[in-house]
N, CA, C and O atoms as a GROMACS GRO file, in nm:
protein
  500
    1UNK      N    1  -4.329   1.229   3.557
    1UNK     CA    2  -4.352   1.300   3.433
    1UNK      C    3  -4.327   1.207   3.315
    1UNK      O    4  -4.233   1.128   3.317
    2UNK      N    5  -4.416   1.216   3.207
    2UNK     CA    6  -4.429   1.104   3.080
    2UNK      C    7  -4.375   1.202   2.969
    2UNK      O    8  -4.420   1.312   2.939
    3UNK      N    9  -4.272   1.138   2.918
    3UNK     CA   10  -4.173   1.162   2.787
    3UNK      C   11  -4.225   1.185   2.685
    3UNK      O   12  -4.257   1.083   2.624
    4UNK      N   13  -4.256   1.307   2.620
    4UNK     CA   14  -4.321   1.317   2.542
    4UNK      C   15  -4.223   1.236   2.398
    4UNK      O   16  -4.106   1.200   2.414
    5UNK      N   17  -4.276   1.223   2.299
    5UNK     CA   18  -4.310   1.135   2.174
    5UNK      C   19  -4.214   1.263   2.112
    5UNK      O   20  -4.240   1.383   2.121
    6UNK      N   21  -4.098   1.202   2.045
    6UNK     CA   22  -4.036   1.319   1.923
    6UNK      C   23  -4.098   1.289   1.831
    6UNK      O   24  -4.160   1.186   1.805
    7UNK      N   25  -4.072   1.426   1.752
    7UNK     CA   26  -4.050   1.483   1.647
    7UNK      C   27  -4.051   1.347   1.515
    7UNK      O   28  -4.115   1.344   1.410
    8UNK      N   29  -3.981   1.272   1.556
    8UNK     CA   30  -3.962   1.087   1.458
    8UNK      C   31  -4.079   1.040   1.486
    8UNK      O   32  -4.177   1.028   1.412
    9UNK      N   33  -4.063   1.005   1.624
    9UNK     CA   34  -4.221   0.919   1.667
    9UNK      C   35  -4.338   0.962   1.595
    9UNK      O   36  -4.404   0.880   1.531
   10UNK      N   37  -4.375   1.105   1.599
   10UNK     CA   38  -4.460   1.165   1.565
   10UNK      C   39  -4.512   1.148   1.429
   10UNK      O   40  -4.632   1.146   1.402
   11UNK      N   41  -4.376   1.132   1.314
   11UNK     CA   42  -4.437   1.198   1.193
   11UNK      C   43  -4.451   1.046   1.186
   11UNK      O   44  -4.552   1.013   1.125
   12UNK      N   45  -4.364   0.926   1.241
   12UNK     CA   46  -4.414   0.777   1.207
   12UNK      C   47  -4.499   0.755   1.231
   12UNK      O   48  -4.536   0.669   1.151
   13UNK      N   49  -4.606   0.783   1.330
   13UNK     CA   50  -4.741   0.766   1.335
   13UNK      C   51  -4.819   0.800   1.278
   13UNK      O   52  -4.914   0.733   1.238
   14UNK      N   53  -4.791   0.962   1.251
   14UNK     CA   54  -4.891   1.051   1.110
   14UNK      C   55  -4.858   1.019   0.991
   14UNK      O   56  -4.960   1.014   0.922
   15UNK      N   57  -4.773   0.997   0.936
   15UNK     CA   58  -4.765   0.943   0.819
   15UNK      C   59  -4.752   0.814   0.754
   15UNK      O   60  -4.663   0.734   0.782
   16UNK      N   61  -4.857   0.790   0.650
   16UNK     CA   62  -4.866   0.624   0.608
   16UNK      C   63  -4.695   0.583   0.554
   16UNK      O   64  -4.652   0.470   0.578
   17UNK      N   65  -4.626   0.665   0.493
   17UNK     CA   66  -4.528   0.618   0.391
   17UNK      C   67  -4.424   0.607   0.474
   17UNK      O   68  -4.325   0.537   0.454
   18UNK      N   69  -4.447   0.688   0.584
   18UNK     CA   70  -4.271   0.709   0.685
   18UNK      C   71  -4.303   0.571   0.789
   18UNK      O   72  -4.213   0.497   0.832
   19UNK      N   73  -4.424   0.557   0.814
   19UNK     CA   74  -4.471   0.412   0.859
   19UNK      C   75  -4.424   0.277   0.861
   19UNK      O   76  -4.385   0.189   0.939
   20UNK      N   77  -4.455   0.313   0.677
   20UNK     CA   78  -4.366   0.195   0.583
   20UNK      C   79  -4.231   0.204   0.609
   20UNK      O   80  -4.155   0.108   0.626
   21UNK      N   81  -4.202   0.320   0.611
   21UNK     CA   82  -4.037   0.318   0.592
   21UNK      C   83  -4.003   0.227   0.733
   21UNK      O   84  -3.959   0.112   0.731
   22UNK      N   85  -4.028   0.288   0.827
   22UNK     CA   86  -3.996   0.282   0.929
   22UNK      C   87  -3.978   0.110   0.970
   22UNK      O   88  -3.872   0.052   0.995
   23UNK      N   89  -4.163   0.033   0.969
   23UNK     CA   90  -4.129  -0.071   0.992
   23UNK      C   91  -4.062  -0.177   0.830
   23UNK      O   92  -4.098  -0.294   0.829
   24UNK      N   93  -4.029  -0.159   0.787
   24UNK     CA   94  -3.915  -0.173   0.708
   24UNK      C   95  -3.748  -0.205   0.742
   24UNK      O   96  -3.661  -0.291   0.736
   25UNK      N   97  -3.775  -0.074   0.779
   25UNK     CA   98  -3.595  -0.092   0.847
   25UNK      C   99  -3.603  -0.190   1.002
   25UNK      O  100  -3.517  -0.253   1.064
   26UNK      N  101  -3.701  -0.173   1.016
   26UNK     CA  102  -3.714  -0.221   1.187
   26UNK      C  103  -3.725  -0.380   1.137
   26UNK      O  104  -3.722  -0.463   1.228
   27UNK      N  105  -3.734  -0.418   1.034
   27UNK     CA  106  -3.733  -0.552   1.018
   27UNK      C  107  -3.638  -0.617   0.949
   27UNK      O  108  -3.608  -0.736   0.953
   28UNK      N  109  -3.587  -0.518   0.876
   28UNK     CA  110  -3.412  -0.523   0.797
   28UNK      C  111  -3.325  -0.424   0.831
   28UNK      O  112  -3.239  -0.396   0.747
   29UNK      N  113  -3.326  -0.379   0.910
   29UNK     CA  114  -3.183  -0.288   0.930
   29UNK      C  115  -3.059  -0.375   0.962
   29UNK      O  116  -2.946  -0.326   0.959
   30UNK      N  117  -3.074  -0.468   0.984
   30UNK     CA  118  -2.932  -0.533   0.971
   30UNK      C  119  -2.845  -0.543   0.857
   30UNK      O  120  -2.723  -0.557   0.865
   31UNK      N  121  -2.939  -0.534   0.707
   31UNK     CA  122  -2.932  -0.568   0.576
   31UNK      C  123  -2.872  -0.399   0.539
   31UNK      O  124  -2.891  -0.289   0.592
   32UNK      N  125  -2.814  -0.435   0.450
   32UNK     CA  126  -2.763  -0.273   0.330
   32UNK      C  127  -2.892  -0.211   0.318
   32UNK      O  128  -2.990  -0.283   0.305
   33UNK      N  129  -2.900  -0.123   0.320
   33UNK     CA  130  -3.054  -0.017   0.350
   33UNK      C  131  -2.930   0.110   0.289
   33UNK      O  132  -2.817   0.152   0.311
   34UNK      N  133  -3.073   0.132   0.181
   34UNK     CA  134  -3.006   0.302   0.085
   34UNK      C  135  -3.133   0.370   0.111
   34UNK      O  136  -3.233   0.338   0.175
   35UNK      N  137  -3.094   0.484   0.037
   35UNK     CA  138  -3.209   0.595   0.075
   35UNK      C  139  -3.276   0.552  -0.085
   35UNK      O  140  -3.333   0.650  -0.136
   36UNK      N  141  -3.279   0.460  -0.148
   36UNK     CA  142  -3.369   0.465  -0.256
   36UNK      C  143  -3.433   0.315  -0.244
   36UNK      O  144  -3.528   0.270  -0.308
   37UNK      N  145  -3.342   0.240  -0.132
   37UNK     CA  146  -3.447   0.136  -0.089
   37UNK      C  147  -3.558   0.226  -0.018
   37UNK      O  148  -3.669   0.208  -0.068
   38UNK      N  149  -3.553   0.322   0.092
   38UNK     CA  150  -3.679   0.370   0.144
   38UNK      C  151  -3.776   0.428   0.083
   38UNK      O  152  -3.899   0.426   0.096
   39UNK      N  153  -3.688   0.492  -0.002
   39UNK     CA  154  -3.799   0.541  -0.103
   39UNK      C  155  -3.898   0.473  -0.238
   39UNK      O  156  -3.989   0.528  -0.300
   40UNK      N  157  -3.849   0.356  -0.251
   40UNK     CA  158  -3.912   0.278  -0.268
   40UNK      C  159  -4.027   0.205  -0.227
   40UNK      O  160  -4.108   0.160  -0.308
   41UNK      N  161  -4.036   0.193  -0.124
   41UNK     CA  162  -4.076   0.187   0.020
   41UNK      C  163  -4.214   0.251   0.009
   41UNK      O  164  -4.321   0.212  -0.035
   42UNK      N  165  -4.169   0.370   0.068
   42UNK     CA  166  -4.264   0.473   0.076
   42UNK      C  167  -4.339   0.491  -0.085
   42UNK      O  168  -4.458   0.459  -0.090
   43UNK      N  169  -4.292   0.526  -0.177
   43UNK     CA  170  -4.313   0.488  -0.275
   43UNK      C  171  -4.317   0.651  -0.416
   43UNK      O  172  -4.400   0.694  -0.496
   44UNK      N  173  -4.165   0.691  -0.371
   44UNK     CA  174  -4.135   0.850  -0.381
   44UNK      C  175  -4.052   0.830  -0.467
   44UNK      O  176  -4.049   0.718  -0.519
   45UNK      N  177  -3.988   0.901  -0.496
   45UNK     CA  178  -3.860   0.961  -0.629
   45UNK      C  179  -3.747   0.955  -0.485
   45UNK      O  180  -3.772   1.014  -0.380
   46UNK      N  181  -3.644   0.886  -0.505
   46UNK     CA  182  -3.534   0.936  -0.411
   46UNK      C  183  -3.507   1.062  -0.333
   46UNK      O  184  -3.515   1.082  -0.212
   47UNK      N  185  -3.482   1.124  -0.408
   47UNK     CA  186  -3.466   1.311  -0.352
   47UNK      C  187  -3.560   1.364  -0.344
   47UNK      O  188  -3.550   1.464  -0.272
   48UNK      N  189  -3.717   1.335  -0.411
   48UNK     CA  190  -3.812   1.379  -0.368
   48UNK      C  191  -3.809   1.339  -0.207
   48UNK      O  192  -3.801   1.423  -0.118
   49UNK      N  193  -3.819   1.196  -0.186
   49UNK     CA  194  -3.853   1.112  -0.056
   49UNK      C  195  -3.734   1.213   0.017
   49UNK      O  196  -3.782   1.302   0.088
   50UNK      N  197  -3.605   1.209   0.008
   50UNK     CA  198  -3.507   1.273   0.092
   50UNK      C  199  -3.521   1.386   0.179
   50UNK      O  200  -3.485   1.380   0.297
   51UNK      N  201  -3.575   1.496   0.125
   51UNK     CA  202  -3.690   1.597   0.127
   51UNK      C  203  -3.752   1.611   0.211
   51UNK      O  204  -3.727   1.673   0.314
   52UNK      N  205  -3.884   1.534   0.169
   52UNK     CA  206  -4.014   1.459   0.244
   52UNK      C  207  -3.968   1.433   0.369
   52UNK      O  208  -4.033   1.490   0.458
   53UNK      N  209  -3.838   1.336   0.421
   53UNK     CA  210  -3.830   1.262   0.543
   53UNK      C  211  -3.778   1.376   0.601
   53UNK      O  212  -3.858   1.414   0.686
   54UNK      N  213  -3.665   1.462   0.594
   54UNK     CA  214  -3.612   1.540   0.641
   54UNK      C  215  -3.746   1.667   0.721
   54UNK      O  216  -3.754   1.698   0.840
   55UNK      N  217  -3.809   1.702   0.636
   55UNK     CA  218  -3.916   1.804   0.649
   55UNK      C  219  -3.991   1.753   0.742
   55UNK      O  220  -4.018   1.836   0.829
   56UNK      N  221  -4.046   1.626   0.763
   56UNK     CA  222  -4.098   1.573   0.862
   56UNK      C  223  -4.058   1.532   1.011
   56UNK      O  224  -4.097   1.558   1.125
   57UNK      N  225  -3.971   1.463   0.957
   57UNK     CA  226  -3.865   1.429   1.096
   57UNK      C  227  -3.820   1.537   1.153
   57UNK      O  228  -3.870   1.599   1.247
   58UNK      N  229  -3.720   1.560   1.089
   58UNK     CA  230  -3.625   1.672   1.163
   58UNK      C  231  -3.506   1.626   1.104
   58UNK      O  232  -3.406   1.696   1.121
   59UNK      N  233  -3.497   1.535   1.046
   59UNK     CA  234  -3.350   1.454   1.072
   59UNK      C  235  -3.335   1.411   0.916
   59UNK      O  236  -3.442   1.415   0.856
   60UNK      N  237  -3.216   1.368   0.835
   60UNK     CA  238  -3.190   1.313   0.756
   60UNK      C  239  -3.226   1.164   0.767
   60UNK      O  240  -3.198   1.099   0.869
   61UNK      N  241  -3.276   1.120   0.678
   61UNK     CA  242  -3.273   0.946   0.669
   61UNK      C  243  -3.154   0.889   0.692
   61UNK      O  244  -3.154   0.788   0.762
   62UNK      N  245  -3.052   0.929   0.649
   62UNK     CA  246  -2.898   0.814   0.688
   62UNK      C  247  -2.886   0.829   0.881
   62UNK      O  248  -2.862   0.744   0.966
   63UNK      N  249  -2.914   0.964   0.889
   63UNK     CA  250  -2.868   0.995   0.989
   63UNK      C  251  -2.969   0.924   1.114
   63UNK      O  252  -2.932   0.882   1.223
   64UNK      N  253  -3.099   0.927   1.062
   64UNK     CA  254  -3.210   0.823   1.141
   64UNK      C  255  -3.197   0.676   1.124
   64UNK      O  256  -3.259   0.607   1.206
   65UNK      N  257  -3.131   0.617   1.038
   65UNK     CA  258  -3.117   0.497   1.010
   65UNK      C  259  -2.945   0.431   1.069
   65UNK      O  260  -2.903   0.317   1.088
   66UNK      N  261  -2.890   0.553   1.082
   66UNK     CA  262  -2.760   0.489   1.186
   66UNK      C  263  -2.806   0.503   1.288
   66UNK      O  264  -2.836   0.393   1.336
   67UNK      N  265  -2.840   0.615   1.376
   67UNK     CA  266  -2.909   0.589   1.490
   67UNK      C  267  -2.981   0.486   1.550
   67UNK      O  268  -2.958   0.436   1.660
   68UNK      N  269  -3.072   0.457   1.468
   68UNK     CA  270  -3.177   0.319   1.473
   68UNK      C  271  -3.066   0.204   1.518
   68UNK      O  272  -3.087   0.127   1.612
   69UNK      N  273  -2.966   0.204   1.451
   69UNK     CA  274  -2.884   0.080   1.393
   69UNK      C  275  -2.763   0.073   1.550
   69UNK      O  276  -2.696  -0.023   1.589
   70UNK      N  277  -2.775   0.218   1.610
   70UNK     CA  278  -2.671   0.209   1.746
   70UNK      C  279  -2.750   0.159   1.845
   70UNK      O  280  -2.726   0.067   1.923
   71UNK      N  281  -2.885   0.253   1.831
   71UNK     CA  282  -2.968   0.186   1.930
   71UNK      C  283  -3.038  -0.001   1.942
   71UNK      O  284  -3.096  -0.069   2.027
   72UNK      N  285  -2.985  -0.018   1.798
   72UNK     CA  286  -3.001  -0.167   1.878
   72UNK      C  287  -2.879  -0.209   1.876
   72UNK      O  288  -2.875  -0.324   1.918
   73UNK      N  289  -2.780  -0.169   1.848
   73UNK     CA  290  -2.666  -0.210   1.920
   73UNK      C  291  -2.604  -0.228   2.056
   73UNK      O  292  -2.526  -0.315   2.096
   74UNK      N  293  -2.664  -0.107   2.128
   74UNK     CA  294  -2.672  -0.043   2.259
   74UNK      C  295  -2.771  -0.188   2.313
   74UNK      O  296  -2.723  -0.265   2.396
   75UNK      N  297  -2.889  -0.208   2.263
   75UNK     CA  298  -2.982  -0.313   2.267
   75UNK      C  299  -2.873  -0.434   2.334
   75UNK      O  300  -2.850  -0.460   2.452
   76UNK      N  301  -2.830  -0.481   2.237
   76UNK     CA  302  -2.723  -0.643   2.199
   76UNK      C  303  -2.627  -0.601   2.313
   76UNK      O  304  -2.602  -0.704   2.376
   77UNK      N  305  -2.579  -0.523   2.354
   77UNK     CA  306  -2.453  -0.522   2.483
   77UNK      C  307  -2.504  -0.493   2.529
   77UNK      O  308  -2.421  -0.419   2.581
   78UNK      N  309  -2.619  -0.463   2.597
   78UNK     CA  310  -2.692  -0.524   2.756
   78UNK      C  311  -2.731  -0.644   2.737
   78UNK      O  312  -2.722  -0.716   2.837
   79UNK      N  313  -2.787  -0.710   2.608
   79UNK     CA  314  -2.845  -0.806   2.653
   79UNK      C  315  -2.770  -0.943   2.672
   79UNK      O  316  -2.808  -1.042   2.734
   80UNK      N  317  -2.621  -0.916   2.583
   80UNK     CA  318  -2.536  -1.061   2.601
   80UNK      C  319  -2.386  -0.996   2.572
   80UNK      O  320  -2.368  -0.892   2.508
   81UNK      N  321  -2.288  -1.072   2.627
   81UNK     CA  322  -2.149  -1.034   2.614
   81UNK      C  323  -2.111  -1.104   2.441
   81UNK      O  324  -2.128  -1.212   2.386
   82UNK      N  325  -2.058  -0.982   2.408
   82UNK     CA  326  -1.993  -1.056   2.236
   82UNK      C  327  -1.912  -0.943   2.225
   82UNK      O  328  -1.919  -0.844   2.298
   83UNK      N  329  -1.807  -0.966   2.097
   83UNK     CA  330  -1.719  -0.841   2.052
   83UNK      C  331  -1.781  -0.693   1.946
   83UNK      O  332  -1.848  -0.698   1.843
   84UNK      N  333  -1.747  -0.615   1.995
   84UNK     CA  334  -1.802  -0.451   1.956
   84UNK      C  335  -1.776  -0.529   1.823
   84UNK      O  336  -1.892  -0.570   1.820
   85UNK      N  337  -1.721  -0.583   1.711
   85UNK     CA  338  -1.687  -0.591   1.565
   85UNK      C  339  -1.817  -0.697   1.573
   85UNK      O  340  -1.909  -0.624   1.537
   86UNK      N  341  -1.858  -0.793   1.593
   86UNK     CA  342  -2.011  -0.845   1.605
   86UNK      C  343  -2.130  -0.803   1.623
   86UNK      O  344  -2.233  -0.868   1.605
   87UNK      N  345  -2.121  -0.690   1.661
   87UNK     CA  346  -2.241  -0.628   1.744
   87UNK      C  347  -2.268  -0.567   1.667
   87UNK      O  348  -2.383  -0.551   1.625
   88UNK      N  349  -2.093  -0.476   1.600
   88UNK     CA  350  -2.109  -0.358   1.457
   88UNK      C  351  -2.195  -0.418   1.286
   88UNK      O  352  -2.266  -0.355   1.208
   89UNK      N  353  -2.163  -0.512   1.284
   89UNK     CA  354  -2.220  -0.588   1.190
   89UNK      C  355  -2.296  -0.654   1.168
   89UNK      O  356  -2.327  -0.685   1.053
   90UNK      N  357  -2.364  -0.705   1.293
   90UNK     CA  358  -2.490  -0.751   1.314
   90UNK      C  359  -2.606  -0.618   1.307
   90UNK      O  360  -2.718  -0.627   1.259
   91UNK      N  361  -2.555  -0.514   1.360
   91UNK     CA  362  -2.664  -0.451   1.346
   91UNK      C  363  -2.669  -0.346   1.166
   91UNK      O  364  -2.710  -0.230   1.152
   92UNK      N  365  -2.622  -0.421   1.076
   92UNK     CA  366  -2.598  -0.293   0.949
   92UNK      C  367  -2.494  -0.258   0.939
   92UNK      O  368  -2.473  -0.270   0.818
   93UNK      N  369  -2.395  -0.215   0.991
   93UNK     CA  370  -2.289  -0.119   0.968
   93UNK      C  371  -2.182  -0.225   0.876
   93UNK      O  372  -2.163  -0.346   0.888
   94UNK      N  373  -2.131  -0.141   0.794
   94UNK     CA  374  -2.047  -0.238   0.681
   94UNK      C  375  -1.902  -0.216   0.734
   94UNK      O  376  -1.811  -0.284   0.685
   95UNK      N  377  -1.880  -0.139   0.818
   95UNK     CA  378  -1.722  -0.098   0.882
   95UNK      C  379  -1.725  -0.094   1.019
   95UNK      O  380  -1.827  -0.050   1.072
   96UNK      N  381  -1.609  -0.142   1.105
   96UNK     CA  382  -1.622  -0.097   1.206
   96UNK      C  383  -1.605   0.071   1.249
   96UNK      O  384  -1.673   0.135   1.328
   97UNK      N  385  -1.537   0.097   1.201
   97UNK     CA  386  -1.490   0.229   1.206
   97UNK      C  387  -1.614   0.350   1.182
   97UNK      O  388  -1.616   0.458   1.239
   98UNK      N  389  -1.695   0.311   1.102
   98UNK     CA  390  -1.814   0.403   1.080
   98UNK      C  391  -1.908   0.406   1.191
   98UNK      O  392  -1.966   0.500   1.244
   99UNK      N  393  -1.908   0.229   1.223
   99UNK     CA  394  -1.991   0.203   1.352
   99UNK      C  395  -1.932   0.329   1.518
   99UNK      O  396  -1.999   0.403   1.590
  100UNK      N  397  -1.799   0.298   1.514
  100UNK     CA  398  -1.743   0.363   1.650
  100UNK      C  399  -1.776   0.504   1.649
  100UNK      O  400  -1.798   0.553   1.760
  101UNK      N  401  -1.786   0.608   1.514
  101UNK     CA  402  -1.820   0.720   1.507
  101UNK      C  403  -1.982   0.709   1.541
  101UNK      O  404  -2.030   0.751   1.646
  102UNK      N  405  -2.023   0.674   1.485
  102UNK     CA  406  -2.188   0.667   1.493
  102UNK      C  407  -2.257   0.659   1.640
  102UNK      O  408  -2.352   0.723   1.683
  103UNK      N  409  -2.177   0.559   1.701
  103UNK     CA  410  -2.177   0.516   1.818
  103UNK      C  411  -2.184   0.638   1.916
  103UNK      O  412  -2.268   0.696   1.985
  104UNK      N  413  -2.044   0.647   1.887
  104UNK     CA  414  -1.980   0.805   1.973
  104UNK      C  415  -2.037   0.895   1.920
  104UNK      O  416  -2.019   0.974   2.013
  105UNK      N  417  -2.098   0.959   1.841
  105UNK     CA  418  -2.160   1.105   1.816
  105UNK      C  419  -2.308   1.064   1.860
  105UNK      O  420  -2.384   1.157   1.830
  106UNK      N  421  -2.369   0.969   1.915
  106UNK     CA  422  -2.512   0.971   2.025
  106UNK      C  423  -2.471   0.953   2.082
  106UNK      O  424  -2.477   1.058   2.145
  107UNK      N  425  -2.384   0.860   2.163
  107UNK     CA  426  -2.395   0.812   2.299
  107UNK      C  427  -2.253   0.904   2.374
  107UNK      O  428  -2.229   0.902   2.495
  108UNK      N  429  -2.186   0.967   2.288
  108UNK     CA  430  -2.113   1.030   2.354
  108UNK      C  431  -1.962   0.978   2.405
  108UNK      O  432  -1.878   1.059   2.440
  109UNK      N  433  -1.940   0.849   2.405
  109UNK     CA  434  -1.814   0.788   2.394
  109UNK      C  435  -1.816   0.658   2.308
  109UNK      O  436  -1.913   0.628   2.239
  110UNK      N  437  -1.740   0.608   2.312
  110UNK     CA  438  -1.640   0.486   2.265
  110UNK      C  439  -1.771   0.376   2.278
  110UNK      O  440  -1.858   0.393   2.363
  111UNK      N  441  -1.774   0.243   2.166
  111UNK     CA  442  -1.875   0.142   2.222
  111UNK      C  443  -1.765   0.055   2.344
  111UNK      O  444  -1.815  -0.007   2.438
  112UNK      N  445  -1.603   0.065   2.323
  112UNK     CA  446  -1.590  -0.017   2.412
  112UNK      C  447  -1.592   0.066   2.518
  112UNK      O  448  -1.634   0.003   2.615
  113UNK      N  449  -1.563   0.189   2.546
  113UNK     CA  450  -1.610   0.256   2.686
  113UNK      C  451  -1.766   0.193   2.720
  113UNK      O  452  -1.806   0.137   2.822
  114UNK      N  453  -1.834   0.223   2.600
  114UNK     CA  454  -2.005   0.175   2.651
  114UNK      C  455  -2.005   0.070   2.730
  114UNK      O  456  -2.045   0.069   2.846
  115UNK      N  457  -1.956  -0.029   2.663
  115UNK     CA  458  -1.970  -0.210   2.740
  115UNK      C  459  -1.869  -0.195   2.876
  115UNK      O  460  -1.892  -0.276   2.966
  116UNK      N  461  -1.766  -0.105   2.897
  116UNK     CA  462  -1.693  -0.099   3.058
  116UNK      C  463  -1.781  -0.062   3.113
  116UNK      O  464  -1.835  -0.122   3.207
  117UNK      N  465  -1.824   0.073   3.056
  117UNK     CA  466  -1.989   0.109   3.212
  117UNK      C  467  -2.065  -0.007   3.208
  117UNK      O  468  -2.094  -0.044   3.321
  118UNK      N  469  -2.113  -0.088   3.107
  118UNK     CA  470  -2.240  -0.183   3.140
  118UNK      C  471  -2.136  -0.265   3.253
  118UNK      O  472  -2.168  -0.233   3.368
  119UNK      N  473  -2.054  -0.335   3.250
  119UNK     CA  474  -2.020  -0.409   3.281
  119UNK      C  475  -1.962  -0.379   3.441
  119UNK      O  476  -1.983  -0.463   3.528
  120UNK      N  477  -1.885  -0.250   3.471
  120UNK     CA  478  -1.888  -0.182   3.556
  120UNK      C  479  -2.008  -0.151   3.663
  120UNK      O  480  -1.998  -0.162   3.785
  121UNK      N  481  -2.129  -0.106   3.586
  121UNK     CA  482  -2.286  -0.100   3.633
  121UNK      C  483  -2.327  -0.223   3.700
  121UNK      O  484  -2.368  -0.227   3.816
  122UNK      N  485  -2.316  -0.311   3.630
  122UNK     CA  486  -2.363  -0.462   3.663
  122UNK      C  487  -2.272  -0.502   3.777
  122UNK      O  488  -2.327  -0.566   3.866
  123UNK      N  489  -2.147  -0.477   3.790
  123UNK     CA  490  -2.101  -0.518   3.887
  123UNK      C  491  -2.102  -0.429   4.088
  123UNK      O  492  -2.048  -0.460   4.194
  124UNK      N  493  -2.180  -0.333   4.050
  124UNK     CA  494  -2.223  -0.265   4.169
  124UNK      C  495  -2.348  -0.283   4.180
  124UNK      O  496  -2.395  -0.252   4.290
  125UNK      N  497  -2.436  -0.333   4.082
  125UNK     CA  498  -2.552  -0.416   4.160
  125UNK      C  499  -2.561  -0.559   4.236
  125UNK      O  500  -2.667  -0.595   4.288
   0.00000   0.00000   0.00000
């Protein structure tokens, strides 16, 4: 069975400006990213754009743009061993501490719990 495409995927494909937004961050999300850089972007009034993304997505922009920012974090600890405070800051996050919440409210625990299962995983293959 094939995974259907959310609700995000969706409106990034249908829409030219969330497009922009999108590959935008996908090419700087490591960098300070505000919601009036995106809207810039796209090329909206801040709170107009705020609005706009929410109504489309499903989701708040901060809240899609930390996500983005775990998932390539999640990315970087499979692909090489380094410290969770490297990984947090390489991918955007200006604190560690914001990172570990962010982390833990998708993935459901700790990033250093995350990297024991990878590492745990890897060692029963």
């Amino acid at each position: 069975m094939q995974d259907r495409p959310s609700r995000c995927d969706l409106a990034f494909a249908y829409y030219r400006r969330l497009a922009k937004v999108r590959a935008y961050v996908e090419a700087n999300f490591n960098e300070p990213l505000s919601l009036e850089d995106a809207a810039e972007i796209a090329g909206l009034e801040a709170k107009y754009f705020s609005a706009y993304f929410h109504r489309k997505t499903g989701v708040c922009f901060h809240r899609w743009l930390s996500n983005y920012r775990v998932d390539q974090a999640v990315k970087r600890m499979r692909a090489r061993d380094c410290t969770i405070t490297e990984v947090a800051f390489e991918t955007g996050f200006r604190d560690l501490r914001t990172f570990q919440r962010a982390f833990k409210n998708l993935n459901g625990m700790t990033p250093a719990k995350y990297r024991d299962k990878i590492k745990s995983d890897m060692n029963i293959i």
